[in-house]
Amino acid sequence: MQKKKGKWCYLTPEFVILALTGACNFKCRYCYAANQALVKLPHAAIRWALDMAAANGKAVTVQLTGGEPLLAFDRLCYAVEYAAEKNYYIKWQIQTNASLITPAVAEYFAKHKIGIGVSLDGDVTRNNAARIYPDDTGTAHHIMRGLSILRDAGLGVGITCVVGRHNIRHLDSLIPMAYYAGNVFRIGFDILRPQGRASVSDTVTGDEMQAALVKVLQKADWFYRKTGKKITFSHSERIRLLIDGKLAPFGHCYALTNRALYVDPSGDCYACASLSGQPEFRLGSYKEEIQTECMQTVHERLEEMLEQCRECDCLKVCGGGCYARWVKSKQAQEAECVLKKIFIHREQKDIIHKGVVV
């Protein structure tokens, strides 16, 4: 990013999220993207976003999302094949509910080296309390079927688990599910945001998060000892980078550091997927020039809100909070702080155990 005439303007984002469709075959109770248009991302918007991202010739990460992106598999193929035709250097990712994965889809992922993230919220009971079909039936069996197809294709996956009222008391039930799948190499916890279908009453307290994570880590350590296979946690990886000085505070927030672009199914653009659909955060669209004044305003709002983090002693090893989780309450979320502090303590203990001076 650079400033132009006192305003922020895009050069080339390092991280692009393309919402290929607003449609989804699930109807999760907490979906923050529930109000997206039920359309497919225009081909012209795909070309525009990829051209901009690849303009400086450097590698860029492009994540394909939805809705459920596999409902727009034609758009997925178009994006991948357009980038290949242009010789763009892109690291592909997809975030999917896994229910629509077939052997042919898995083969396509493998061929094009698409990194895979799958959403799963715990065991069958906990997952099916929130991740449901429109007829209220559970989705866990179809998610696990998709994971098994990916496993048979030799593909590893990262699991994203939304943490909310529906699963907090049994959050550790996710660990045996991940080991049972056989191809999960990473778990990330995404604290529920009170947006879309979710409300503040669906969120969890710091004390609840503390109790849940203690059980999660105990169970993860037990499975590691018994199997010899270690599943990492994304928060641990990020904190280790911060401790080692390889990631700056707020480095995880591409929106705050002006390095990201989210394109919704209609082609409208935002600095972050979690801010989509909110007019005050809209930056423009593929049909028009990105509004630099809007970018500056969004940047200033993020800076102002996250100033609380800059006063915290943990910032250098925490990295800072998530604005999208703060926007309604206008303050730091206790559960998020607790989650990060637990992983900070875990990583610092590991470093001391290995005899490394921090």
Short mmCIF file of C-alpha atoms in Angstrom, two decimals:
data_model
loop_
_atom_site.label_atom_id
_atom_site.label_comp_id
_atom_site.label_asym_id
_atom_site.label_seq_id
_atom_site.Cartn_x
_atom_site.Cartn_y
_atom_site.Cartn_z
CA MET A 1 0.00 0.00 0.00
CA GLN A 2 1.01 3.61 -0.42
CA LYS A 3 -0.55 6.99 0.21
CA LYS A 4 -1.64 9.05 -2.77
CA LYS A 5 -2.49 12.71 -2.19
CA GLY A 6 -3.05 11.99 1.48
CA LYS A 7 -5.34 9.01 0.86
CA TRP A 8 -4.81 5.26 0.90
CA CYS A 9 -4.99 3.56 -2.48
CA TYR A 10 -4.65 -0.06 -3.52
CA LEU A 11 -1.57 -1.23 -5.34
CA THR A 12 -1.75 -5.00 -5.10
CA PRO A 13 -3.38 -6.80 -2.14
CA GLU A 14 -1.50 -9.77 -0.71
CA PHE A 15 -4.65 -11.62 0.29
CA VAL A 16 -7.82 -11.76 -1.82
CA ILE A 17 -11.06 -13.47 -0.84
CA LEU A 18 -13.47 -14.26 -3.65
CA ALA A 19 -17.00 -15.16 -2.55
CA LEU A 20 -17.92 -17.27 -5.56
CA THR A 21 -21.60 -17.42 -4.63
CA GLY A 22 -23.97 -16.25 -1.94
CA ALA A 23 -25.85 -19.54 -2.07
CA CYS A 24 -25.25 -22.26 0.51
CA ASN A 25 -26.75 -25.70 1.03
CA PHE A 26 -26.38 -25.26 4.81
CA LYS A 27 -28.32 -22.86 7.02
CA CYS A 28 -25.99 -22.46 9.99
CA ARG A 29 -27.63 -20.75 12.93
CA TYR A 30 -24.77 -18.26 13.35
CA CYS A 31 -23.92 -17.49 9.70
CA TYR A 32 -22.59 -13.93 9.40
CA ALA A 33 -22.95 -14.04 5.59
CA ALA A 34 -26.62 -15.05 5.61
CA ASN A 35 -27.74 -11.91 3.80
CA GLN A 36 -25.50 -12.26 0.76
CA ALA A 37 -27.09 -12.10 -2.68
CA LEU A 38 -27.89 -15.56 -4.04
CA VAL A 39 -25.88 -14.97 -7.20
CA LYS A 40 -22.57 -16.16 -8.62
CA LEU A 41 -19.56 -13.87 -8.76
CA PRO A 42 -19.36 -12.40 -12.30
CA HIS A 43 -16.52 -13.61 -14.51
CA ALA A 44 -15.48 -9.99 -15.01
CA ALA A 45 -15.13 -9.52 -11.25
CA ILE A 46 -12.92 -12.60 -11.03
CA ARG A 47 -10.65 -11.33 -13.80
CA TRP A 48 -10.50 -7.85 -12.28
CA ALA A 49 -9.54 -9.12 -8.82
CA LEU A 50 -6.91 -11.55 -10.07
CA ASP A 51 -5.39 -9.00 -12.46
CA MET A 52 -5.07 -6.47 -9.65
CA ALA A 53 -3.66 -8.97 -7.16
CA ALA A 54 -1.04 -10.25 -9.59
CA ALA A 55 -0.02 -6.85 -10.96
CA ASN A 56 3.38 -6.71 -9.25
CA GLY A 57 4.36 -10.25 -10.22
CA LYS A 58 4.66 -11.46 -6.63
CA ALA A 59 2.91 -14.41 -5.04
CA VAL A 60 -0.58 -13.72 -3.72
CA THR A 61 -2.97 -15.84 -1.68
CA VAL A 62 -6.50 -16.17 -3.03
CA GLN A 63 -9.14 -17.80 -0.86
CA LEU A 64 -12.33 -19.08 -2.47
CA THR A 65 -15.40 -18.88 -0.25
CA GLY A 66 -19.16 -18.42 -0.37
CA GLY A 67 -21.82 -19.18 0.65
CA GLU A 68 -20.61 -22.62 -0.25
CA PRO A 69 -18.03 -22.24 -3.04
CA LEU A 70 -18.63 -25.72 -4.45
CA LEU A 71 -22.10 -24.57 -5.47
CA ALA A 72 -20.19 -22.40 -7.94
CA PHE A 73 -17.61 -24.95 -9.02
CA ASP A 74 -17.69 -23.48 -12.53
CA ARG A 75 -16.51 -20.14 -11.12
CA LEU A 76 -13.81 -21.90 -9.12
CA CYS A 77 -12.50 -23.59 -12.26
CA TYR A 78 -12.72 -20.33 -14.18
CA ALA A 79 -10.62 -18.49 -11.58
CA VAL A 80 -7.95 -21.19 -11.41
CA GLU A 81 -7.73 -21.62 -15.16
CA TYR A 82 -7.71 -17.87 -15.87
CA ALA A 83 -4.80 -17.42 -13.47
CA ALA A 84 -2.94 -20.33 -15.07
CA GLU A 85 -3.50 -18.88 -18.54
CA LYS A 86 -2.04 -15.56 -17.34
CA ASN A 87 0.85 -17.30 -15.54
CA TYR A 88 -0.11 -15.63 -12.26
CA TYR A 89 1.68 -16.95 -9.18
CA ILE A 90 -1.22 -17.67 -6.85
CA LYS A 91 -1.47 -19.76 -3.71
CA TRP A 92 -5.02 -21.10 -3.75
CA GLN A 93 -7.17 -21.82 -0.71
CA ILE A 94 -10.78 -22.86 -0.32
CA GLN A 95 -13.05 -22.70 2.71
CA THR A 96 -15.81 -25.27 2.29
CA ASN A 97 -18.36 -27.16 4.36
CA ALA A 98 -17.10 -30.34 2.61
CA SER A 99 -20.58 -31.78 2.06
CA LEU A 100 -20.37 -31.52 -1.74
CA ILE A 101 -16.89 -32.95 -2.17
CA THR A 102 -16.64 -35.85 -4.61
CA PRO A 103 -13.60 -37.83 -5.77
CA ALA A 104 -13.53 -35.65 -8.91
CA VAL A 105 -13.51 -32.46 -6.84
CA ALA A 106 -10.75 -33.85 -4.62
CA GLU A 107 -8.73 -34.73 -7.71
CA TYR A 108 -9.12 -31.15 -8.98
CA PHE A 109 -7.93 -29.78 -5.62
CA ALA A 110 -4.90 -32.04 -5.74
CA LYS A 111 -4.05 -31.19 -9.35
CA HIS A 112 -4.12 -27.45 -8.70
CA LYS A 113 -2.63 -27.58 -5.19
CA ILE A 114 -5.59 -25.91 -3.53
CA GLY A 115 -5.26 -25.70 0.25
CA ILE A 116 -8.42 -26.85 1.98
CA GLY A 117 -10.19 -25.51 5.04
CA VAL A 118 -13.27 -27.30 6.36
CA SER A 119 -15.71 -26.07 8.98
CA LEU A 120 -16.58 -28.48 11.82
CA ASP A 121 -17.79 -27.51 15.29
CA GLY A 122 -17.19 -30.64 17.34
CA ASP A 123 -18.72 -34.09 17.56
CA VAL A 124 -21.99 -34.96 15.83
CA THR A 125 -24.20 -33.52 18.58
CA ARG A 126 -22.29 -30.26 18.95
CA ASN A 127 -21.85 -29.69 15.22
CA ASN A 128 -25.49 -30.44 14.47
CA ALA A 129 -26.65 -27.97 17.10
CA ALA A 130 -25.69 -25.12 14.76
CA ARG A 131 -24.42 -26.40 11.41
CA ILE A 132 -27.65 -27.60 9.86
CA TYR A 133 -29.50 -27.95 6.57
CA PRO A 134 -32.52 -25.73 5.79
CA ASP A 135 -34.81 -28.53 6.99
CA ASP A 136 -33.03 -28.49 10.40
CA THR A 137 -31.31 -31.86 9.90
CA GLY A 138 -27.69 -32.22 10.90
CA THR A 139 -24.69 -31.96 8.61
CA ALA A 140 -21.94 -33.79 10.49
CA HIS A 141 -22.19 -37.07 8.56
CA HIS A 142 -21.82 -35.29 5.22
CA ILE A 143 -18.89 -33.21 6.50
CA MET A 144 -17.11 -36.36 7.68
CA ARG A 145 -17.85 -38.06 4.36
CA GLY A 146 -16.19 -35.16 2.56
CA LEU A 147 -13.17 -35.39 4.85
CA SER A 148 -12.84 -39.10 4.12
CA ILE A 149 -12.91 -38.47 0.35
CA LEU A 150 -10.14 -35.90 0.77
CA ARG A 151 -8.18 -38.33 2.94
CA ASP A 152 -8.46 -41.06 0.31
CA ALA A 153 -7.11 -38.56 -2.23
CA GLY A 154 -4.10 -37.91 0.00
CA LEU A 155 -5.19 -34.39 0.90
CA GLY A 156 -4.75 -32.83 4.32
CA VAL A 157 -7.14 -30.22 5.69
CA GLY A 158 -7.30 -27.50 8.28
CA ILE A 159 -10.39 -27.41 10.48
CA THR A 160 -12.10 -24.16 11.41
CA CYS A 161 -14.28 -24.45 14.50
CA VAL A 162 -16.69 -21.64 15.35
CA VAL A 163 -16.83 -21.27 19.13
CA GLY A 164 -20.20 -20.25 20.54
CA ARG A 165 -22.92 -21.09 22.99
CA HIS A 166 -23.77 -24.24 21.00
CA ASN A 167 -20.46 -26.03 21.62
CA ILE A 168 -18.46 -24.28 24.35
CA ARG A 169 -19.15 -26.87 27.08
CA HIS A 170 -17.98 -29.72 24.85
CA LEU A 171 -15.41 -27.97 22.67
CA ASP A 172 -12.92 -30.77 23.33
CA SER A 173 -15.18 -33.15 21.40
CA LEU A 174 -13.58 -31.73 18.26
CA ILE A 175 -10.24 -33.39 19.01
CA PRO A 176 -11.28 -37.05 18.60
CA MET A 177 -13.27 -36.10 15.49
CA ALA A 178 -10.14 -34.55 13.98
CA TYR A 179 -8.03 -37.61 14.78
CA TYR A 180 -10.75 -39.93 13.49
CA ALA A 181 -10.79 -38.09 10.16
CA GLY A 182 -7.13 -38.98 9.76
CA ASN A 183 -6.11 -36.05 7.56
CA VAL A 184 -6.52 -33.00 9.80
CA PHE A 185 -3.21 -31.23 10.37
CA ARG A 186 -4.40 -27.96 11.90
CA ILE A 187 -7.29 -26.62 14.00
CA GLY A 188 -8.29 -22.99 14.20
CA PHE A 189 -10.86 -21.52 16.57
CA ASP A 190 -13.07 -18.73 15.23
CA ILE A 191 -14.99 -17.03 18.01
CA LEU A 192 -18.59 -16.46 16.98
CA ARG A 193 -19.32 -12.92 15.79
CA PRO A 194 -22.72 -11.43 16.68
CA GLN A 195 -23.54 -10.71 13.04
CA GLY A 196 -25.96 -12.13 10.49
CA ARG A 197 -28.07 -14.84 12.14
CA ALA A 198 -26.02 -14.75 15.35
CA SER A 199 -26.68 -12.49 18.32
CA VAL A 200 -24.73 -11.45 21.40
CA SER A 201 -26.55 -14.17 23.37
CA ASP A 202 -24.79 -16.78 21.19
CA THR A 203 -21.33 -15.63 22.31
CA VAL A 204 -19.28 -17.00 25.21
CA THR A 205 -17.60 -15.49 28.26
CA GLY A 206 -13.93 -15.46 29.12
CA ASP A 207 -14.44 -17.95 31.96
CA GLU A 208 -16.23 -20.34 29.62
CA MET A 209 -13.45 -20.05 27.08
CA GLN A 210 -10.82 -20.69 29.75
CA ALA A 211 -12.52 -23.87 30.99
CA ALA A 212 -13.14 -25.16 27.47
CA LEU A 213 -9.60 -24.62 26.19
CA VAL A 214 -8.02 -26.30 29.18
CA LYS A 215 -9.97 -29.45 28.28
CA VAL A 216 -9.20 -29.05 24.57
CA LEU A 217 -5.45 -28.86 25.13
CA GLN A 218 -5.44 -31.72 27.63
CA LYS A 219 -7.27 -33.94 25.16
CA ALA A 220 -5.03 -32.87 22.27
CA ASP A 221 -1.93 -33.71 24.30
CA TRP A 222 -3.42 -37.11 25.23
CA PHE A 223 -4.09 -38.00 21.60
CA TYR A 224 -0.61 -36.86 20.61
CA ARG A 225 0.97 -39.11 23.23
CA LYS A 226 -1.16 -42.07 22.17
CA THR A 227 -0.82 -41.68 18.39
CA GLY A 228 2.47 -39.87 17.85
CA LYS A 229 0.63 -37.56 15.45
CA LYS A 230 0.47 -33.89 16.31
CA ILE A 231 -2.33 -31.62 15.15
CA THR A 232 -1.26 -28.00 15.45
CA PHE A 233 -3.38 -25.02 16.44
CA SER A 234 -3.37 -21.96 14.22
CA HIS A 235 -3.21 -19.64 17.24
CA SER A 236 -0.06 -21.41 18.44
CA GLU A 237 1.57 -20.99 15.05
CA ARG A 238 0.76 -17.28 14.91
CA ILE A 239 1.97 -16.64 18.46
CA ARG A 240 5.22 -18.45 17.75
CA LEU A 241 5.79 -16.16 14.76
CA LEU A 242 5.16 -13.15 17.00
CA ILE A 243 7.53 -14.44 19.68
CA ASP A 244 10.20 -15.08 17.05
CA GLY A 245 9.75 -11.59 15.62
CA LYS A 246 8.57 -12.90 12.25
CA LEU A 247 5.15 -11.26 12.51
CA ALA A 248 4.35 -7.73 13.63
CA PRO A 249 1.41 -6.78 15.86
CA PHE A 250 -1.82 -6.75 13.82
CA GLY A 251 0.07 -8.59 11.08
CA HIS A 252 -2.76 -11.12 10.97
CA CYS A 253 -5.30 -8.38 10.19
CA TYR A 254 -4.89 -7.72 6.50
CA ALA A 255 -7.69 -5.15 6.66
CA LEU A 256 -5.91 -2.98 9.23
CA THR A 257 -2.62 -3.20 7.35
CA ASN A 258 -4.31 -2.48 4.01
CA ARG A 259 -3.20 -5.73 2.39
CA ALA A 260 -6.52 -7.48 1.75
CA LEU A 261 -9.54 -7.34 -0.50
CA TYR A 262 -12.82 -9.20 -0.13
CA VAL A 263 -15.10 -9.40 -3.16
CA ASP A 264 -18.68 -10.43 -2.41
CA PRO A 265 -20.87 -12.41 -4.85
CA SER A 266 -22.21 -9.21 -6.40
CA GLY A 267 -18.71 -7.86 -6.97
CA ASP A 268 -18.76 -5.30 -4.15
CA CYS A 269 -15.47 -4.90 -2.28
CA TYR A 270 -14.59 -4.69 1.40
CA ALA A 271 -11.36 -4.75 3.39
CA CYS A 272 -12.51 -7.89 5.25
CA ALA A 273 -15.13 -10.60 4.73
CA SER A 274 -16.46 -10.02 8.24
CA LEU A 275 -17.31 -6.42 7.35
CA SER A 276 -19.22 -7.31 4.19
CA GLY A 277 -22.77 -6.11 3.73
CA GLN A 278 -22.19 -3.07 5.94
CA PRO A 279 -22.47 0.03 3.72
CA GLU A 280 -20.07 2.05 5.86
CA PHE A 281 -17.30 -0.45 5.09
CA ARG A 282 -17.90 -0.79 1.35
CA LEU A 283 -14.85 0.27 -0.67
CA GLY A 284 -16.34 0.10 -4.17
CA SER A 285 -16.75 -2.68 -6.72
CA TYR A 286 -15.16 -4.23 -9.76
CA LYS A 287 -17.29 -1.90 -11.88
CA GLU A 288 -15.81 1.23 -10.35
CA GLU A 289 -12.57 2.51 -8.93
CA ILE A 290 -11.86 1.58 -5.32
CA GLN A 291 -12.89 4.57 -3.23
CA THR A 292 -9.71 5.75 -1.52
CA GLU A 293 -11.68 8.00 0.83
CA CYS A 294 -13.62 4.96 2.06
CA MET A 295 -10.39 3.04 2.55
CA GLN A 296 -9.00 5.87 4.67
CA THR A 297 -12.18 6.02 6.76
CA VAL A 298 -12.20 2.26 7.36
CA HIS A 299 -8.52 2.32 8.26
CA GLU A 300 -9.06 5.12 10.79
CA ARG A 301 -12.03 3.32 12.39
CA LEU A 302 -9.98 0.17 12.80
CA GLU A 303 -7.06 2.11 14.25
CA GLU A 304 -9.30 3.92 16.74
CA MET A 305 -11.04 0.78 17.96
CA LEU A 306 -7.88 -1.30 18.29
CA GLU A 307 -6.04 1.42 20.20
CA GLN A 308 -7.11 -0.53 23.30
CA CYS A 309 -4.80 -3.31 22.20
CA ARG A 310 -1.81 -0.99 21.95
CA GLU A 311 -2.13 -0.29 25.68
CA CYS A 312 -1.98 -4.01 26.54
CA ASP A 313 1.24 -5.63 27.75
CA CYS A 314 0.44 -8.76 25.72
CA LEU A 315 0.31 -7.04 22.33
CA LYS A 316 3.78 -8.09 21.16
CA VAL A 317 2.98 -11.78 21.63
CA CYS A 318 -0.79 -11.61 21.05
CA GLY A 319 -0.83 -9.66 17.81
CA GLY A 320 -4.02 -7.73 18.58
CA GLY A 321 -7.73 -8.34 18.41
CA CYS A 322 -10.34 -8.68 15.68
CA TYR A 323 -12.30 -5.53 14.91
CA ALA A 324 -15.28 -7.48 13.53
CA ARG A 325 -15.83 -9.05 16.96
CA TRP A 326 -15.62 -5.68 18.69
CA VAL A 327 -17.75 -3.56 16.40
CA LYS A 328 -21.05 -3.97 18.29
CA SER A 329 -19.74 -3.67 21.84
CA LYS A 330 -17.03 -1.10 20.98
CA GLN A 331 -14.57 -2.89 23.24
CA ALA A 332 -12.25 -5.88 23.44
CA GLN A 333 -13.95 -9.26 23.71
CA GLU A 334 -12.92 -11.09 26.86
CA ALA A 335 -13.21 -14.53 25.25
CA GLU A 336 -10.82 -13.56 22.47
CA CYS A 337 -8.26 -12.22 24.94
CA VAL A 338 -8.51 -15.36 27.08
CA LEU A 339 -8.09 -17.63 24.05
CA LYS A 340 -4.91 -15.86 22.98
CA LYS A 341 -3.45 -15.68 26.48
CA ILE A 342 -3.88 -19.42 26.94
CA PHE A 343 -1.99 -20.14 23.74
CA ILE A 344 0.66 -17.53 24.64
CA HIS A 345 1.25 -19.28 27.97
CA ARG A 346 1.42 -22.66 26.21
CA GLU A 347 3.99 -21.47 23.67
CA GLN A 348 6.12 -19.71 26.27
CA LYS A 349 6.18 -22.86 28.41
CA ASP A 350 7.23 -24.89 25.38
CA ILE A 351 10.07 -22.47 24.61
CA ILE A 352 11.31 -22.57 28.21
CA HIS A 353 11.07 -26.38 28.22
CA LYS A 354 13.27 -26.53 25.12
CA GLY A 355 15.82 -24.21 26.70
CA VAL A 356 15.28 -21.33 24.33
CA VAL A 357 15.58 -17.83 25.72
CA VAL A 358 12.75 -15.52 24.67
#
